[in-house]
mmCIF file of C-alpha atoms in Angstrom:
data_model
loop_
_atom_site.group_PDB
_atom_site.id
_atom_site.type_symbol
_atom_site.label_atom_id
_atom_site.label_comp_id
_atom_site.label_asym_id
_atom_site.label_seq_id
_atom_site.Cartn_x
_atom_site.Cartn_y
_atom_site.Cartn_z
ATOM 1 C CA MET A 8 -14.166 35.473 0.673
ATOM 2 C CA ALA A 9 -16.675 33.251 2.528
ATOM 3 C CA ARG A 10 -14.630 29.964 1.239
ATOM 4 C CA LEU A 11 -11.586 31.527 2.827
ATOM 5 C CA PRO A 12 -12.460 32.783 6.210
ATOM 6 C CA GLU A 13 -8.678 32.320 6.993
ATOM 7 C CA VAL A 14 -7.827 35.553 4.724
ATOM 8 C CA SER A 15 -8.118 38.513 6.599
ATOM 9 C CA PRO A 16 -10.322 41.476 5.199
ATOM 10 C CA HIS A 17 -6.995 43.104 5.354
ATOM 11 C CA ASP A 18 -5.082 40.748 3.128
ATOM 12 C CA TRP A 19 -8.395 40.573 0.526
ATOM 13 C CA SER A 20 -7.712 44.651 0.534
ATOM 14 C CA LEU A 21 -3.915 44.077 0.004
ATOM 15 C CA LEU A 22 -3.665 41.523 -2.199
ATOM 16 C CA THR A 23 -6.422 43.333 -4.218
ATOM 17 C CA GLY A 24 -4.084 46.127 -4.165
ATOM 18 C CA VAL A 25 -0.900 44.070 -5.302
ATOM 19 C CA VAL A 26 -3.071 42.842 -8.275
ATOM 20 C CA THR A 27 -4.504 46.127 -9.350
ATOM 21 C CA GLY A 28 -0.301 47.550 -8.958
ATOM 22 C CA GLY A 29 0.358 44.959 -11.603
ATOM 23 C CA LEU A 30 -2.135 45.468 -13.899
ATOM 24 C CA ALA A 31 -1.167 49.462 -13.525
ATOM 25 C CA LEU A 32 2.274 48.163 -14.451
ATOM 26 C CA ILE A 33 1.078 46.648 -17.619
ATOM 27 C CA LEU A 34 -0.889 49.622 -18.695
ATOM 28 C CA ALA A 35 2.505 51.559 -18.014
ATOM 29 C CA VAL A 36 3.720 50.092 -20.959
ATOM 30 C CA PRO A 37 1.947 52.236 -23.312
ATOM 31 C CA ALA A 38 2.664 55.488 -21.799
ATOM 32 C CA VAL A 39 6.471 54.729 -21.283
ATOM 33 C CA TRP A 40 6.534 54.010 -25.173
ATOM 34 C CA THR A 41 4.967 57.366 -25.830
ATOM 35 C CA ALA A 42 7.325 59.147 -23.537
ATOM 36 C CA GLN A 43 10.706 58.470 -24.741
ATOM 37 C CA ASP A 44 11.793 61.633 -25.036
ATOM 38 C CA TRP A 45 11.449 62.110 -21.251
ATOM 39 C CA SER A 46 14.545 63.159 -19.031
ATOM 40 C CA GLY A 47 15.776 61.368 -16.115
ATOM 41 C CA GLY A 48 14.453 63.769 -13.737
ATOM 42 C CA GLN A 49 10.986 63.500 -15.589
ATOM 43 C CA TRP A 50 10.768 59.679 -14.700
ATOM 44 C CA LEU A 51 12.240 60.204 -11.138
ATOM 45 C CA HIS A 52 9.314 62.512 -10.751
ATOM 46 C CA LEU A 53 6.416 60.132 -12.206
ATOM 47 C CA ALA A 54 8.266 57.494 -10.124
ATOM 48 C CA GLY A 55 7.812 59.580 -6.895
ATOM 49 C CA VAL A 56 4.266 60.335 -7.301
ATOM 50 C CA CYS A 57 3.242 56.720 -8.489
ATOM 51 C CA LEU A 58 5.125 55.670 -5.433
ATOM 52 C CA GLY A 59 3.446 57.940 -3.073
ATOM 53 C CA VAL A 60 -0.095 57.414 -4.328
ATOM 54 C CA ALA A 61 0.503 53.584 -4.139
ATOM 55 C CA LEU A 62 1.500 54.043 -0.324
ATOM 56 C CA LEU A 63 -0.796 56.413 0.759
ATOM 57 C CA ALA A 64 -3.950 56.253 -1.091
ATOM 58 C CA SER A 65 -3.960 52.154 -1.721
ATOM 59 C CA ILE A 66 -2.355 50.590 1.464
ATOM 60 C CA ILE A 67 -2.700 53.083 4.067
ATOM 61 C CA GLY A 68 -6.169 54.468 2.482
ATOM 62 C CA ASN A 69 -7.520 50.602 2.215
ATOM 63 C CA ALA A 70 -6.133 50.254 5.711
ATOM 64 C CA LEU A 71 -8.152 52.976 7.288
ATOM 65 C CA TRP A 72 -11.080 52.296 4.780
ATOM 66 C CA ASN A 73 -11.373 48.522 6.472
ATOM 67 C CA GLN A 74 -11.246 49.972 9.935
ATOM 68 C CA ALA A 75 -13.582 52.366 9.485
ATOM 69 C CA SER A 76 -16.057 49.673 7.766
ATOM 70 C CA ARG A 77 -15.673 47.721 10.751
ATOM 71 C CA ARG A 78 -16.372 50.363 13.053
ATOM 72 C CA LEU A 79 -18.965 52.676 11.565
ATOM 73 C CA PRO A 80 -22.630 51.891 10.707
ATOM 74 C CA LEU A 81 -23.186 51.477 7.081
ATOM 75 C CA SER A 82 -25.237 54.485 6.772
ATOM 76 C CA MET A 83 -22.551 56.202 8.182
ATOM 77 C CA LEU A 84 -19.796 54.698 5.589
ATOM 78 C CA GLY A 85 -21.454 56.160 2.577
ATOM 79 C CA GLN A 86 -20.715 59.582 4.195
ATOM 80 C CA MET A 87 -17.144 59.106 4.598
ATOM 81 C CA ILE A 88 -16.724 59.145 0.811
ATOM 82 C CA VAL A 89 -17.634 62.477 0.504
ATOM 83 C CA PHE A 90 -13.714 62.888 1.435
ATOM 84 C CA GLU A 91 -12.757 61.609 -1.394
ATOM 85 C CA THR A 92 -14.711 64.075 -3.282
ATOM 86 C CA VAL A 93 -12.767 67.137 -1.192
ATOM 87 C CA PHE A 94 -9.748 65.852 -1.924
ATOM 88 C CA ALA A 95 -10.427 65.420 -5.608
ATOM 89 C CA PHE A 96 -11.366 69.376 -5.243
ATOM 90 C CA VAL A 97 -7.729 69.818 -3.751
ATOM 91 C CA TYR A 98 -6.046 67.702 -6.163
ATOM 92 C CA GLY A 99 -8.003 69.941 -8.674
ATOM 93 C CA TYR A 100 -7.235 73.117 -7.225
ATOM 94 C CA VAL A 101 -3.479 72.291 -7.391
ATOM 95 C CA TRP A 102 -3.358 71.278 -10.940
ATOM 96 C CA GLU A 103 -4.862 74.698 -11.801
ATOM 97 C CA GLY A 104 -2.937 76.682 -9.622
ATOM 98 C CA ARG A 105 -5.433 78.002 -8.066
ATOM 99 C CA GLY A 106 -7.584 78.329 -5.106
ATOM 100 C CA PRO A 107 -11.344 77.623 -4.432
ATOM 101 C CA ALA A 108 -13.628 80.084 -5.073
ATOM 102 C CA LEU A 109 -15.754 81.207 -2.373
ATOM 103 C CA VAL A 110 -19.061 79.549 -3.489
ATOM 104 C CA GLU A 111 -16.923 76.439 -3.621
ATOM 105 C CA ILE A 112 -15.349 77.121 -0.193
ATOM 106 C CA LEU A 113 -19.141 77.194 0.754
ATOM 107 C CA ALA A 114 -19.948 73.723 -0.750
ATOM 108 C CA ILE A 115 -16.558 71.884 0.608
ATOM 109 C CA LEU A 116 -17.668 73.133 3.985
ATOM 110 C CA MET A 117 -21.258 72.078 3.753
ATOM 111 C CA MET A 118 -20.317 68.683 2.858
ATOM 112 C CA ILE A 119 -18.005 68.635 5.751
ATOM 113 C CA VAL A 120 -20.508 69.582 8.048
ATOM 114 C CA SER A 121 -22.765 67.161 6.993
ATOM 115 C CA VAL A 122 -20.370 64.491 7.445
ATOM 116 C CA ILE A 123 -19.812 65.527 10.882
ATOM 117 C CA TRP A 124 -23.232 66.547 11.724
ATOM 118 C CA CYS A 125 -23.988 62.663 10.630
ATOM 119 C CA VAL A 126 -21.315 61.361 12.837
ATOM 120 C CA ARG A 127 -22.590 62.915 15.972
ATOM 121 C CA ALA A 128 -25.825 61.302 15.118
ATOM 122 C CA HIS A 129 -24.548 57.793 15.103
ATOM 123 C CA ALA A 130 -22.498 58.679 18.154
ATOM 124 C CA PRO A 131 -23.420 57.039 21.382
ATOM 125 C CA PRO A 132 -25.057 58.593 23.803
ATOM 126 C CA ARG A 133 -22.539 60.221 26.349
ATOM 127 C CA GLY A 134 -21.211 57.848 29.196
ATOM 128 C CA ALA A 135 -23.352 54.815 27.496
ATOM 129 C CA GLU A 136 -20.808 51.583 26.562
ATOM 130 C CA GLU A 137 -19.590 50.717 23.225
ATOM 131 C CA PRO A 138 -21.167 47.649 21.913
ATOM 132 C CA PRO A 139 -18.701 44.676 21.167
ATOM 133 C CA HIS A 140 -16.986 44.702 17.569
#
């Protein structure tokens, strides 16, 4: 990136996503080969899920992460990763067809509260000017 300053961090991130998408297509060949008995509806469902993940997680998620990495201090960025864990829990509960147990709810709430606490600790004092970016 240092050798090509005319390419923005957003463009680098997008290019990385495009290459990853290409590699995913190559890896999909064995999956398609072994799932030849799928119906048309199953293939459409798979394509929809893949498209949704590509748009939401890869493109929009990367754009939001790039903005966060420019606007937040490094110590705060690590805290933002906790939301990846929370969403993994949500996907797991959906997959298992159940809701979280009480102890799981408490653990998730504690993780979220810790992030909010950290954000507030890093926030500029009220009435203070934000530093230029």
